[in-house]
Coordinates of N, CA and C in Angstrom, one line a residue:
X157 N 91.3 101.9 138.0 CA 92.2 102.3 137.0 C 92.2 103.8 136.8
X158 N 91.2 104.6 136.4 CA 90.8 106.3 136.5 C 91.7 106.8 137.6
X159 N 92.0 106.0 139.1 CA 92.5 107.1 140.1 C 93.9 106.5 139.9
X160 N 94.8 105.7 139.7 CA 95.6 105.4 139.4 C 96.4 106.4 138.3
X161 N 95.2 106.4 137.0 CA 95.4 108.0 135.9 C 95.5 108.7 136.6
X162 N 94.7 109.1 137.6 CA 94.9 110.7 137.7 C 96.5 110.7 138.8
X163 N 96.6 109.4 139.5 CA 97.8 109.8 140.5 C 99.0 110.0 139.6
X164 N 99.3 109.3 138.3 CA 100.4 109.0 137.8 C 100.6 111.0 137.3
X165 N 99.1 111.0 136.6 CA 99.3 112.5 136.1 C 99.6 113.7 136.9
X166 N 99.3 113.3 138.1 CA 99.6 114.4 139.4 C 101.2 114.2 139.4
X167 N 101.9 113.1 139.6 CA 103.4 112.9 140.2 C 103.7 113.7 138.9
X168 N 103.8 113.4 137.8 CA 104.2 113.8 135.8 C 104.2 115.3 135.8
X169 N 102.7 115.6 135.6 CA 102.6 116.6 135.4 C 102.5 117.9 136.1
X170 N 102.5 117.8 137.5 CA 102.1 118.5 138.2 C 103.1 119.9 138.4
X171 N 102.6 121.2 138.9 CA 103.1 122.4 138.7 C 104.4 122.2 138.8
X172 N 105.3 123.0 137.9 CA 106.5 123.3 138.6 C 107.4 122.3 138.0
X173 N 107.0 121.5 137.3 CA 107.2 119.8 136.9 C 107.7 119.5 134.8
X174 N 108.8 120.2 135.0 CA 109.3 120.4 133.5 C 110.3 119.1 133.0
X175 N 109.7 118.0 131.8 CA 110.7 116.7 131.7 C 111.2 116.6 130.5
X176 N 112.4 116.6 130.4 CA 112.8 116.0 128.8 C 112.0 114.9 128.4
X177 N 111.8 114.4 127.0 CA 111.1 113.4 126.2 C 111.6 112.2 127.4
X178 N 112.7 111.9 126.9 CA 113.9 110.5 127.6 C 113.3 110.7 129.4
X179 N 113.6 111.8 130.0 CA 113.1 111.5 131.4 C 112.0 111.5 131.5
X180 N 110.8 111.7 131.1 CA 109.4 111.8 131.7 C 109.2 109.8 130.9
X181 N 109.4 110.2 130.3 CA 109.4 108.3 129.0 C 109.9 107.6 130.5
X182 N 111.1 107.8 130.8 CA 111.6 106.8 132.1 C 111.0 106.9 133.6
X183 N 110.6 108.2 133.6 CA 109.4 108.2 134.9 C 108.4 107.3 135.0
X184 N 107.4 107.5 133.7 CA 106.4 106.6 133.7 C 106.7 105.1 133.6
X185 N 107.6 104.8 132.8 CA 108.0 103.7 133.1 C 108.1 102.7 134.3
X186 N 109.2 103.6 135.4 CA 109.2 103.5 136.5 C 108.0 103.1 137.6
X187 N 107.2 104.1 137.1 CA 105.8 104.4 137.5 C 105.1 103.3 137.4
X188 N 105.1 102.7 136.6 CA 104.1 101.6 135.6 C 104.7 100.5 136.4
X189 N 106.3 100.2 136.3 CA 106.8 99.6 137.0 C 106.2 99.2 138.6
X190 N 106.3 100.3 139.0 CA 105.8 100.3 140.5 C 104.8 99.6 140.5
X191 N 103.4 100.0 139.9 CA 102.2 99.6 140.1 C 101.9 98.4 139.6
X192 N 102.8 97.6 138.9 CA 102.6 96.6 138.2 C 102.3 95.6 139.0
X193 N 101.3 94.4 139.1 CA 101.1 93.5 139.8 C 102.5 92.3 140.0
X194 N 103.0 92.5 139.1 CA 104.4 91.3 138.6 C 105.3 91.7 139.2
X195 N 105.4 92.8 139.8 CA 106.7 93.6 140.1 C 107.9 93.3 140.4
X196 N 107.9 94.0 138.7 CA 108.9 94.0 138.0 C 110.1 94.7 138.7
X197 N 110.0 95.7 139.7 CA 110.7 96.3 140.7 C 111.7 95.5 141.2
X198 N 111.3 94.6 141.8 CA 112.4 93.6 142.6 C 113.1 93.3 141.9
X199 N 113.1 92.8 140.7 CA 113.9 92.2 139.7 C 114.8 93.4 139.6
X200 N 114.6 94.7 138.8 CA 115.2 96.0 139.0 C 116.1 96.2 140.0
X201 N 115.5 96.6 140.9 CA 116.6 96.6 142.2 C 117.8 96.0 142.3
X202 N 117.5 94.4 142.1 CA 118.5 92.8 142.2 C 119.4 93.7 141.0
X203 N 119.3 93.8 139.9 CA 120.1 94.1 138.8 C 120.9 95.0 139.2
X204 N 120.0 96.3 139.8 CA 121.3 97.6 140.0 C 122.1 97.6 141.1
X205 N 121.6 96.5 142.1 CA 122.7 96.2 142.8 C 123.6 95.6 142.7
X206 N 123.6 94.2 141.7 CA 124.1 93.0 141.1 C 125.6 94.6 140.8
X207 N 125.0 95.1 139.9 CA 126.0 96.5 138.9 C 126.5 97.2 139.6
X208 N 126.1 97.7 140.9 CA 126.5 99.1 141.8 C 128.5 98.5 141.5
X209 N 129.1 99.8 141.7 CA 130.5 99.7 142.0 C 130.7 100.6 142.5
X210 N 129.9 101.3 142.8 CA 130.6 102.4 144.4 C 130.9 103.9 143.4
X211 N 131.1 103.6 142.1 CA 130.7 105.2 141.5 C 129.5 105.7 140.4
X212 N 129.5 106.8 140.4 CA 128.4 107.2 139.5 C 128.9 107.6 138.2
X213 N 127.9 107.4 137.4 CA 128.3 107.4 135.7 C 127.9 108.7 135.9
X214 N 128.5 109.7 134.9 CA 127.8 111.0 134.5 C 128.0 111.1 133.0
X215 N 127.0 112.2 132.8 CA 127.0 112.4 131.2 C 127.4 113.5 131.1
X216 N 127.8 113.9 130.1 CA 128.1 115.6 129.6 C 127.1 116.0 128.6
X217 N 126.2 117.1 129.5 CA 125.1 117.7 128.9 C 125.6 117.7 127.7
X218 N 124.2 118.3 126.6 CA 124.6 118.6 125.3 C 124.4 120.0 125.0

């Protein structure tokens, strides 16, 4: 479990490595995701493909 902490804190925080609240929150998520024994990934994947329509959403900074 300890080296798992320190890998997640290396990918997060590591130099050079600056996150909004909302993105780093969805990194680790992701992250957690990955490592999860249940993985929960597959299911993920199935959905955003299930969704894909060939464009990308964008936001307008604030």
């Amino acid at each position: 479990m300890e080296s798992t902490v320190k890998q997640v804190s290396r990918r997060v925080k590591g130099t050079e490595k600056f996150w909004s609240s909302e993105g780093g929150e969805a990194v680790l998520q992701l992250r957690g995701d990955y490592l999860s024994p249940s993985d929960p990934m597959v299911a993920r994947w199935k959905r955003a493909i299930a969704a894909a329509n060939g464009f990308r959403t964008y936001r307008l900074s604030a």
